[in-house]
Short mmCIF file of C-alpha atoms in Angstrom, two decimals:
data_model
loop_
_atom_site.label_atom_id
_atom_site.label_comp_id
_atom_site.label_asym_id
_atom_site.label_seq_id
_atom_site.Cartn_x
_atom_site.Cartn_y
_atom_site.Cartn_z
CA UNK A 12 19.02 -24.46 -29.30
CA UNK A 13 15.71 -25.42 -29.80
CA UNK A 14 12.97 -24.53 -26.97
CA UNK A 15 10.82 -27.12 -25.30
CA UNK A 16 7.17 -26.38 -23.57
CA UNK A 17 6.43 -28.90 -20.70
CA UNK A 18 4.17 -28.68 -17.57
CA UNK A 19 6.27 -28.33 -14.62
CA UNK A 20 6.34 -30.17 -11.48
CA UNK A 21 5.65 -28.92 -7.83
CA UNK A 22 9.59 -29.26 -7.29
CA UNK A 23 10.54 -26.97 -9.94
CA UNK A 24 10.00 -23.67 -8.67
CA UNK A 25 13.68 -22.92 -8.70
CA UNK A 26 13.14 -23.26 -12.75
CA UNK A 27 11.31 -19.53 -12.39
CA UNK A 28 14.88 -18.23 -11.20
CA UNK A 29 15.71 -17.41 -14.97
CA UNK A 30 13.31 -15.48 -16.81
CA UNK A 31 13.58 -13.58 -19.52
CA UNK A 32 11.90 -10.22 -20.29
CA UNK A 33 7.81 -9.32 -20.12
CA UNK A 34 7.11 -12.88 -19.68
CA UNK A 35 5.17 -12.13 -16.52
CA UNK A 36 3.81 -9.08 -15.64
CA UNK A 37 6.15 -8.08 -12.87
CA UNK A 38 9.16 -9.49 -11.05
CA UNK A 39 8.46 -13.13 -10.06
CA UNK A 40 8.19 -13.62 -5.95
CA UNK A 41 9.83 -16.23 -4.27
CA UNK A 42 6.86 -16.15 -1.44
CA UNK A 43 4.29 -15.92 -4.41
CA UNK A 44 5.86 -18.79 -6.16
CA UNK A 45 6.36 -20.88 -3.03
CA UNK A 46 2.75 -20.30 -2.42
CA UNK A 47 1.59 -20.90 -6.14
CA UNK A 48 3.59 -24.50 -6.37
CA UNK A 49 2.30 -25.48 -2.75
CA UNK A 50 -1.07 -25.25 -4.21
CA UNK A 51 -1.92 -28.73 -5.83
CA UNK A 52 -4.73 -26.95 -7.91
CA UNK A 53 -1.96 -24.43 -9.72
CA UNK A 54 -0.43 -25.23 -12.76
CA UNK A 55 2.22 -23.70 -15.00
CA UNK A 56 3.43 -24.41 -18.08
CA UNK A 57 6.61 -22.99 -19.44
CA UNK A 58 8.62 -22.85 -22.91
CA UNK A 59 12.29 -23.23 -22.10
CA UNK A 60 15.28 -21.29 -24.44
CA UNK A 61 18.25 -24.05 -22.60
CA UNK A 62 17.29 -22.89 -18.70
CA UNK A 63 15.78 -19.72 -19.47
CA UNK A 64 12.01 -19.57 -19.53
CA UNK A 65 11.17 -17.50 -22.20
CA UNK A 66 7.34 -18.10 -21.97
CA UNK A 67 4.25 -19.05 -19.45
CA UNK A 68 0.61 -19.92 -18.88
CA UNK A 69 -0.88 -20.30 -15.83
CA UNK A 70 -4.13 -22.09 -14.97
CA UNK A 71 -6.00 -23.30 -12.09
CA UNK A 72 -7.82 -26.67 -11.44
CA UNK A 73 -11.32 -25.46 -9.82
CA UNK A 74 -14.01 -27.29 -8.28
CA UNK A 75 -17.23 -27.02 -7.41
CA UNK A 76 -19.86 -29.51 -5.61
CA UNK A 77 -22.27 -29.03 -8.32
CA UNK A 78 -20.00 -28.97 -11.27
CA UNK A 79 -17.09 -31.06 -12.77
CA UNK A 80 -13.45 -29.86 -12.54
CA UNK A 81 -12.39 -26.68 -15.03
CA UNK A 82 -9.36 -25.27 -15.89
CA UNK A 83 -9.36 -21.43 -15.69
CA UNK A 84 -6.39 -20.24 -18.10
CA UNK A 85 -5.48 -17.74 -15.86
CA UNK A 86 -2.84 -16.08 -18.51
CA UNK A 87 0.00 -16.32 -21.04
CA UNK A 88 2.93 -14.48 -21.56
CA UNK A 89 6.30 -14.84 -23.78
CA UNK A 90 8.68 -12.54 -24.38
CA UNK A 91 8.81 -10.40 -27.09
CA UNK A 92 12.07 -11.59 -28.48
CA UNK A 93 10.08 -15.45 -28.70
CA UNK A 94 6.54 -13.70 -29.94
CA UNK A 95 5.48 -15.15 -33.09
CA UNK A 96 6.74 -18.85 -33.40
CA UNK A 97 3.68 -20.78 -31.81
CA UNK A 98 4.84 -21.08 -28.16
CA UNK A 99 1.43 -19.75 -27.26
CA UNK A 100 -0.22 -22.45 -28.50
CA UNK A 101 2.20 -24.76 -27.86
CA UNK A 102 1.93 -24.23 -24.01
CA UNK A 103 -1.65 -23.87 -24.09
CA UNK A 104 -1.94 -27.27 -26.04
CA UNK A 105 0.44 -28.91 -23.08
CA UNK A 106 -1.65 -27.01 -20.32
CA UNK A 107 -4.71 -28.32 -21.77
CA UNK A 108 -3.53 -31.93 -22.15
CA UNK A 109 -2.20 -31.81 -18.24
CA UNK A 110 -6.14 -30.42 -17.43
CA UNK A 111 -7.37 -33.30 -19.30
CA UNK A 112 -5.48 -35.75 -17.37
CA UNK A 113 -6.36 -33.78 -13.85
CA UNK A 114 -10.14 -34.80 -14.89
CA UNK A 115 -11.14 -31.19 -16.24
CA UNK A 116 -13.91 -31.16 -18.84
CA UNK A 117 -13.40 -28.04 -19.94
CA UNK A 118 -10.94 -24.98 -20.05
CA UNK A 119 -12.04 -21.26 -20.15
CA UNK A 120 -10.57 -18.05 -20.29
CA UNK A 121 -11.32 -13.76 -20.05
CA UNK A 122 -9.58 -11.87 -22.16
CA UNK A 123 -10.57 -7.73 -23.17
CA UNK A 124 -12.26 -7.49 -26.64
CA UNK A 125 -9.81 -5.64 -28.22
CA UNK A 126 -7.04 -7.84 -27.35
CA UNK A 127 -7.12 -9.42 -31.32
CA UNK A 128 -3.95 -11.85 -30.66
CA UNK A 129 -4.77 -13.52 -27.50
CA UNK A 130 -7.96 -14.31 -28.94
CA UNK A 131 -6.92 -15.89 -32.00
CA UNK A 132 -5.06 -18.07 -29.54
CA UNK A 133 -7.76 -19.17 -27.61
CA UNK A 134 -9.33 -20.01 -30.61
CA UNK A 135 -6.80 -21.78 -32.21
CA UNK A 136 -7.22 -24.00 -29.49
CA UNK A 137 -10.96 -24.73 -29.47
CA UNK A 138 -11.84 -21.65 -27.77
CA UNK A 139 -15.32 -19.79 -28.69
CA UNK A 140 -16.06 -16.67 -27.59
CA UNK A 141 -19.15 -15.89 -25.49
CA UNK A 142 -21.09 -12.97 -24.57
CA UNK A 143 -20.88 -12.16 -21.27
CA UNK A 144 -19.94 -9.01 -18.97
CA UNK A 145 -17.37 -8.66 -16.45
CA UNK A 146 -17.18 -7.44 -13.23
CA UNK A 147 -14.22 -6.69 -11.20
CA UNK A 148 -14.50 -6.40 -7.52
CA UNK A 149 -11.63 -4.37 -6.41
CA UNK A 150 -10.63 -5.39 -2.61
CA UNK A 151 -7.72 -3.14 -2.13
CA UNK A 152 -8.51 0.95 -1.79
CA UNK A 153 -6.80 2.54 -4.90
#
């Protein structure tokens, strides 16, 4: 069966009910995802093995009064069984293309330096890397 990467719709939370391994980080939540696909400005794409998603990447639609609509590529994740046959890029090039048709003039990402395969991906969609420094503001007590 061959897999297919598509953008899904607000209705089609249910489709997260069958995932395979290490695509996400952790178990998905039906309260997160309920949340998440309530959210007009969250968007998922998803590589599909028949009903199983085998594959993700998340972004958000962000505004600002000064600024023209971005797409922060919040991450992407497929499971190691489907690693190595493009579905990276192929769900980044369909998350993209929905961005562009939401109005979004540009996509961007964060990703750690020594993480040498996500960023050939970002750049093997356009992606150039920047200098910058991060800071994380933790709100929960460790």
């Amino acid at each position: 069966m061959s897999t297919t990467v598509r953008v899904l719709q607000s209705t089609e939370a249910h489709i997260l009910s069958n995932v395979a391994p290490d695509v996400f980080d952790g178990p998905v939540h039906p309260e997160y995802t309920a949340e998440f696909f309530a959210d007009s400005r969250h968007h998922l794409a998803v590589a599909l093995d028949g009903e199983m998603v085998v594959g993700m990447a998340s972004g958000v639609r962000y505004m600002h009064p000064d600024k023209a609509p971005e797409l922060f590529i919040n991450e992407v994740g497929v499971s190691p069984d489907y690693q190595g046959q493009g579905l990276g890029r192929r769900m980044l090039d369909a998350l993209i293309a929905h961005a562009k048709a939401l109005g979004c003039v540009a996509a961007w990402v964060l990703t750690e330096e020594e993480n040498a395969v996500a960023r050939r991906l970002y750049a093997s969609v356009g992606g150039m890397e920047a200098e910058c420094r991060i800071f994380v503001v933790p709100l929960e007590e460790s």
